[in-house]
Coordinates of N, CA and C in Angstrom, one line a residue:
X16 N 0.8 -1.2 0.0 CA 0.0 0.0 0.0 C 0.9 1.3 0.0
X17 N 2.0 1.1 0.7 CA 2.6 2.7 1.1 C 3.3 2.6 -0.4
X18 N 3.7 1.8 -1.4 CA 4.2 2.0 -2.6 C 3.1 2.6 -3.8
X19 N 2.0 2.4 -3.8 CA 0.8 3.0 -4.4 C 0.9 4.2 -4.0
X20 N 0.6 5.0 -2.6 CA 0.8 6.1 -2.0 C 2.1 7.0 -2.5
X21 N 2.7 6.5 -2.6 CA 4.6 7.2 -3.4 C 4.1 7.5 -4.8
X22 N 3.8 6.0 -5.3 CA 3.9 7.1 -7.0 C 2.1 8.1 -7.1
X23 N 1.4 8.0 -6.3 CA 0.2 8.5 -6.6 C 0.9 9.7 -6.6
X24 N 2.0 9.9 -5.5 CA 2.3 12.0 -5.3 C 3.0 12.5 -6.4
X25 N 3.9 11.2 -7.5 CA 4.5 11.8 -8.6 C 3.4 12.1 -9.7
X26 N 4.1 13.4 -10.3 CA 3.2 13.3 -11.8 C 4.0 13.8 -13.1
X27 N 4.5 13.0 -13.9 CA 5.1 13.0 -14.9 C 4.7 14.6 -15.8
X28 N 4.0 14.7 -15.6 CA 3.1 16.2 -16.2 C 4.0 17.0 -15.8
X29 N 4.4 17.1 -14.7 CA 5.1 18.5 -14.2 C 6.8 18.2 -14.9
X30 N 7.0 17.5 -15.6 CA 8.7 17.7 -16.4 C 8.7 18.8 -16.9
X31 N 7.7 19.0 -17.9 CA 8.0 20.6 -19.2 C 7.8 21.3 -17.8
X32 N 7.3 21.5 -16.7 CA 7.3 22.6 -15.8 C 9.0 22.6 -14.9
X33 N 9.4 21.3 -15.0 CA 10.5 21.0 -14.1 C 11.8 21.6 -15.1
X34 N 11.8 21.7 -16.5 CA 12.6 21.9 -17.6 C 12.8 23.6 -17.8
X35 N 11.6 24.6 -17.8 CA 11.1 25.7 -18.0 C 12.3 26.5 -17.4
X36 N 12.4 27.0 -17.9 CA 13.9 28.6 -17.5 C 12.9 29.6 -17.0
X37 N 12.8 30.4 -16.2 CA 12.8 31.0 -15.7 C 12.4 32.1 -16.8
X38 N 11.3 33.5 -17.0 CA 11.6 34.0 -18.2 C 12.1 35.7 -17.4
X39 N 12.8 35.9 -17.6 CA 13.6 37.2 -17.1 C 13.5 38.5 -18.0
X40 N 12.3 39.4 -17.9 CA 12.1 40.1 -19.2 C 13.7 40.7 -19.2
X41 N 14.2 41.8 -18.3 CA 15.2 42.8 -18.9 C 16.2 41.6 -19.5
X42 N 16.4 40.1 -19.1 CA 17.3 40.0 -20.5 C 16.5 39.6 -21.6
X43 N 15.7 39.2 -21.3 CA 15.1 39.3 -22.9 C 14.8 40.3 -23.7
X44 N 15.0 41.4 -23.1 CA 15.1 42.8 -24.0 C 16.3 43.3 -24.4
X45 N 17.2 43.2 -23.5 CA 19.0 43.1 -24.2 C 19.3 42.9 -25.4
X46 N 19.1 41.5 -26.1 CA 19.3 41.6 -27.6 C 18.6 42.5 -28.8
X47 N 17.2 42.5 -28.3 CA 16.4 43.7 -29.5 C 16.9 44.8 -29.3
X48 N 17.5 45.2 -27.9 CA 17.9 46.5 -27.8 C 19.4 46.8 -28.7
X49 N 19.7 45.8 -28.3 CA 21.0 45.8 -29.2 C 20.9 45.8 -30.9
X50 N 20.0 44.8 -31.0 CA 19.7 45.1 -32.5 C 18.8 46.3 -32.8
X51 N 18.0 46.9 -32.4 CA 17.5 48.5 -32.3 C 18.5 49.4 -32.6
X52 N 19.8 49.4 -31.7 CA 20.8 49.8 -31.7 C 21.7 49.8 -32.9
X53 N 21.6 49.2 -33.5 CA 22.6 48.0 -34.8 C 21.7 49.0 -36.3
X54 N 20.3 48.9 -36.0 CA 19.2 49.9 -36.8 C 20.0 51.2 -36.7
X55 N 19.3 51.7 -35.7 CA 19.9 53.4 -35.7 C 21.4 53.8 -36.7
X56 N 22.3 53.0 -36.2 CA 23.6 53.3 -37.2 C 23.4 53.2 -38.3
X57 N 22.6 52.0 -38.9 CA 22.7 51.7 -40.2 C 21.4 52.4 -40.6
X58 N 20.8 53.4 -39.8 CA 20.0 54.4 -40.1 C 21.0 55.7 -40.4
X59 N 21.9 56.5 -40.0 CA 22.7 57.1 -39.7 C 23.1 57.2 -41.0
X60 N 23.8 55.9 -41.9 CA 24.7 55.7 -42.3 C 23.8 55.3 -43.8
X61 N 22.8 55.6 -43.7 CA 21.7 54.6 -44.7 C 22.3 54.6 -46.4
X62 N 23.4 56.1 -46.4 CA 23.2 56.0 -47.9 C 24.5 55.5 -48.3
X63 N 25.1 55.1 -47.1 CA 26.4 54.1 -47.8 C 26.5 52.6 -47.8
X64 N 25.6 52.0 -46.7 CA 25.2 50.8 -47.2 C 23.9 50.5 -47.0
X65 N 23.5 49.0 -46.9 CA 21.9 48.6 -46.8 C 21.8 47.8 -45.6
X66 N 20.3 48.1 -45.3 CA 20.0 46.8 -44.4 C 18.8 46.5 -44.5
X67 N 18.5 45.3 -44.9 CA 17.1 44.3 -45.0 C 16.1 44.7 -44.3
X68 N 16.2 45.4 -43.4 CA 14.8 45.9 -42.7 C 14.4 47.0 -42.6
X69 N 15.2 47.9 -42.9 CA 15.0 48.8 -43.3 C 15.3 49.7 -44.7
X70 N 14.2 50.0 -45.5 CA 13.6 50.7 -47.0 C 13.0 51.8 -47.4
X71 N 13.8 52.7 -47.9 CA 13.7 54.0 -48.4 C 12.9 53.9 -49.7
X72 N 12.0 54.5 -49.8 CA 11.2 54.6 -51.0 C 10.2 56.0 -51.2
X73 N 10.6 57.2 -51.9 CA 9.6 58.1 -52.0 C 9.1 59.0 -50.8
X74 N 10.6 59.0 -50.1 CA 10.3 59.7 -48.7 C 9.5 59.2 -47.8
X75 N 9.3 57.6 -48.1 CA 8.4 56.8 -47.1 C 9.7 55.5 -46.2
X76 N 10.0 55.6 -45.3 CA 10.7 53.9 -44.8 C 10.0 53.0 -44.4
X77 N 10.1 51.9 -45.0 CA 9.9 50.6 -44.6 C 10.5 49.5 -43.7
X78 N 10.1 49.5 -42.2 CA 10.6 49.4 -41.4 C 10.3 47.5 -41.5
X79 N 11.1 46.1 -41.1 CA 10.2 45.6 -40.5 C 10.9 44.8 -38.9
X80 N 10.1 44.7 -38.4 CA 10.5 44.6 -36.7 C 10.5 43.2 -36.8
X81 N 11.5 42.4 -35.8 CA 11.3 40.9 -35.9 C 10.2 40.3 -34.9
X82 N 9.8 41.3 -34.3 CA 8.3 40.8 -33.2 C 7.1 41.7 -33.5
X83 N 6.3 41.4 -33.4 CA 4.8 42.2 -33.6 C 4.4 43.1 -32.4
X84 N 4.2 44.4 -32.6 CA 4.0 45.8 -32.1 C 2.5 45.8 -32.4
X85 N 1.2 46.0 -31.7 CA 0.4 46.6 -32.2 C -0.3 45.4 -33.1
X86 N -0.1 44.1 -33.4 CA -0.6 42.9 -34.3 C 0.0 43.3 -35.7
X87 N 1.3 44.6 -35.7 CA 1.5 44.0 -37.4 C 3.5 44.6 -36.8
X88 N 4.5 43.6 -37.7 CA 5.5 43.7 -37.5 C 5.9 44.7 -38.6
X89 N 5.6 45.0 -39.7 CA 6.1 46.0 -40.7 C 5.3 47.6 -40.4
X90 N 6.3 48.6 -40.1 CA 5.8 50.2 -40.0 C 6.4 51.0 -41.1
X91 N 5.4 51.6 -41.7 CA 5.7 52.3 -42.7 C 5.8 53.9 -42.0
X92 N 6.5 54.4 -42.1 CA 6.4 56.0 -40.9 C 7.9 57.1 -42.4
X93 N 7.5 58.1 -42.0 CA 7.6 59.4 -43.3 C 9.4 59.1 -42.9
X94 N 10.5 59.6 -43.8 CA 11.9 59.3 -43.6 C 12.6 60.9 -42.3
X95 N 11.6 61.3 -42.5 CA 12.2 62.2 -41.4 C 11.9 62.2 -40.4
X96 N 11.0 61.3 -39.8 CA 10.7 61.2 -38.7 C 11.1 59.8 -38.3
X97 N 11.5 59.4 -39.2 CA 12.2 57.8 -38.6 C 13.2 57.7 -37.4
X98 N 14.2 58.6 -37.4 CA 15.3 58.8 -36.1 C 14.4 58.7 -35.2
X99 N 13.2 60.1 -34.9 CA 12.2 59.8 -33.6 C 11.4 58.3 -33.2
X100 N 11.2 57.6 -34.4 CA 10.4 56.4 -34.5 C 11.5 55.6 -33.6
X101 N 12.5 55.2 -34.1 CA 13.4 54.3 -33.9 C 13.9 55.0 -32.1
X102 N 14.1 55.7 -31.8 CA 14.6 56.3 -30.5 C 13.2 55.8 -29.6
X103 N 12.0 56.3 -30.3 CA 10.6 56.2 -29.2 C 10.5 54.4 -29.1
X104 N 11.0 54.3 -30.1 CA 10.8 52.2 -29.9 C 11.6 52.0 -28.9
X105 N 12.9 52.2 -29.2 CA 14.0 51.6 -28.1 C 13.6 52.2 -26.7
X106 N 12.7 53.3 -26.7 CA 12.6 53.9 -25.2 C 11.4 52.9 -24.7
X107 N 10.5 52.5 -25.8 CA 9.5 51.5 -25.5 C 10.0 50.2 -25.0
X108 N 11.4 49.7 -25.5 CA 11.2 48.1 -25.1 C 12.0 48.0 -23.7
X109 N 13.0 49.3 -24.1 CA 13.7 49.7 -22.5 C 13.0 49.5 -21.8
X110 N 11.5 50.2 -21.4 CA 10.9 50.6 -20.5 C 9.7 49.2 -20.0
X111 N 9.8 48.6 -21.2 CA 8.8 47.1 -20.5 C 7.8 46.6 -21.5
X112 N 7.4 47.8 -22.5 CA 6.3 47.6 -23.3 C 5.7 46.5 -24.3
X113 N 7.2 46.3 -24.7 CA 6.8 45.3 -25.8 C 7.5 44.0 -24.9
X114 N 7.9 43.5 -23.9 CA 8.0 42.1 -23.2 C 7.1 41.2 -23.8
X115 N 5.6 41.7 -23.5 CA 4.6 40.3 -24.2 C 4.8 40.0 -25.1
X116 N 5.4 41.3 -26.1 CA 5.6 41.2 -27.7 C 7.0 39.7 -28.0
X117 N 7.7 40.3 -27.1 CA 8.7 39.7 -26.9 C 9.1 38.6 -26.1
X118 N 8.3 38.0 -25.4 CA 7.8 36.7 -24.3 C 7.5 35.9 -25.7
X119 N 6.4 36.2 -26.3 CA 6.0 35.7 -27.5 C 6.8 35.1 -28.5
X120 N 7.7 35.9 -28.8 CA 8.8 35.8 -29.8 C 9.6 34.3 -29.3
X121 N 10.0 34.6 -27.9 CA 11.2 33.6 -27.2 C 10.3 32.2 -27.0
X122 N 8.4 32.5 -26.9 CA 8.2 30.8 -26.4 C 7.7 30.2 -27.8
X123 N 8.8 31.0 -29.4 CA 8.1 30.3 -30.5 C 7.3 31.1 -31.5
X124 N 6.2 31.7 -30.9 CA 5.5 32.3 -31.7 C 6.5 33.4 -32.9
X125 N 6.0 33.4 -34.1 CA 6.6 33.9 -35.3 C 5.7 35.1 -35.9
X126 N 6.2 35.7 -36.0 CA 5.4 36.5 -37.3 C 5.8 36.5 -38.5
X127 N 4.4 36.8 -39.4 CA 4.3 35.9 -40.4 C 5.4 36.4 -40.9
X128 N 5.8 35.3 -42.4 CA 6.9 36.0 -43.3 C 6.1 36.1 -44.4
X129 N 6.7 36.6 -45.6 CA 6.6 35.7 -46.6 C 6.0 34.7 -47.6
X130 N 4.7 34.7 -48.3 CA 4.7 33.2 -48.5 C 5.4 32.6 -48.9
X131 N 5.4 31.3 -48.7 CA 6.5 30.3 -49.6 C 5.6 29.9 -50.6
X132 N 6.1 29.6 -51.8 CA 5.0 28.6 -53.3 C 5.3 27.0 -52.7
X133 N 3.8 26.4 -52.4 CA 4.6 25.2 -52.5 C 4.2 24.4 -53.7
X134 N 5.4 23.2 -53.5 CA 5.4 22.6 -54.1 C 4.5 22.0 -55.1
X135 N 3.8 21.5 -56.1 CA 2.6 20.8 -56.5 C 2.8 19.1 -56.8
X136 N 2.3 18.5 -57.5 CA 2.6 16.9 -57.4 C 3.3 17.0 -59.3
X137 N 4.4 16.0 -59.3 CA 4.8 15.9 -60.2 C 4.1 15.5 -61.8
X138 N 4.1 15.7 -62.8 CA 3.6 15.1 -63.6 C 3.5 13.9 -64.0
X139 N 3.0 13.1 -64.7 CA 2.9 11.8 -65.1 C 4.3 11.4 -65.9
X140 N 4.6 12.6 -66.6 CA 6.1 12.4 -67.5 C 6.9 12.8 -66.6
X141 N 6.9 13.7 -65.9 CA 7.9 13.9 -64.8 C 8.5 12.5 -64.2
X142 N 7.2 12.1 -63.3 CA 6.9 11.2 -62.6 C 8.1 10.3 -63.5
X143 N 7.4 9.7 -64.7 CA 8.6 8.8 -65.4 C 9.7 9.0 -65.7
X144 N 10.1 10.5 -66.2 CA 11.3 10.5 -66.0 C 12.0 10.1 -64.8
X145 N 11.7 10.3 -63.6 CA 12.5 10.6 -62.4 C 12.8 8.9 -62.0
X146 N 11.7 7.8 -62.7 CA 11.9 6.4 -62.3 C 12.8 6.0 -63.4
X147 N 12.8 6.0 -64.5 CA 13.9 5.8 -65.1 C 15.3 6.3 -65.0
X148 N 15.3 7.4 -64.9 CA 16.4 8.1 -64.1 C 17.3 7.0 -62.7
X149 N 16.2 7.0 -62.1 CA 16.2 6.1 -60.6 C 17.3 4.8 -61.4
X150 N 16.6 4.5 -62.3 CA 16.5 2.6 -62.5 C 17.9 2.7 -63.4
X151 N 18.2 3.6 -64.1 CA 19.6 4.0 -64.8 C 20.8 3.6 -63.8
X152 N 20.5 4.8 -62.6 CA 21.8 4.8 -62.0 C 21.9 3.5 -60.9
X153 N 20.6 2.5 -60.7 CA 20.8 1.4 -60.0 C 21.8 0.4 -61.1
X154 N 21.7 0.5 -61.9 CA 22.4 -0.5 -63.1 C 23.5 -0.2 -63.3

């Protein structure tokens, strides 16, 4: 009986809880800050080289953020007011604001990209090429 009583108090359930880190927002705001940081220069610096996330076009920038602000990660905001944009963000994540944004980010959740094309199913002559192909190089 007292061996029934022992495993009744374990529960295998609680591992992913026994596994789980600890989530510590100010470091998990360290790196965006850094990369915010990494922005502004190559904001500074915009017309001698490029950076992927940020896009000049028609006195409009195309900003896009790697976590979701507000339910959308891409900000379109006027090129002269971009320095303030970029400063008022970093003063934002400094300060605590975007953590959920960013709790989010660290347990997985993505924002969207991109679509990808997929793939379709091969053709019937496809299809035979790729078995004769196959049956060539077995020989």
């Amino acid at each position: 009986m007292a061996l029934k009583d022992v495993l009744a108090l374990a529960d295998d359930k609680l591992r992913e809880t026994f596994h789980l880190k600890p989530h510590d927002p100010v470091k998990a705001r360290k790196p965006h800050l850094t990369w915010l940081d990494k922005r502004k220069a190559a904001w500074a610096d915009i017309g001698n080289k490029r950076d992927r996330f940020i896009k000049v076009n028609n006195g409009v920038v195309e900003f896009h953020l790697p976590f979701e602000l507000g339910g959308k990660s891409v900000f379109y905001v006027p090129s002269e007011r971009f320095a303030d944009f970029l400063e008022k963000l970093h003063i934002a994540v400094n300060t605590g604001e975007a953590d959920e944004a960013i709790a989010a980010l660290n347990k997985g959740a993505r924002t969207p990209g991109p679509a990808r094309g997929k793939r379709g199913p091969l053709s019937p002559e496809a299809l035979e090429a790729r078995r004769a192909k196959m049956a060539a190089k077995k020989k």
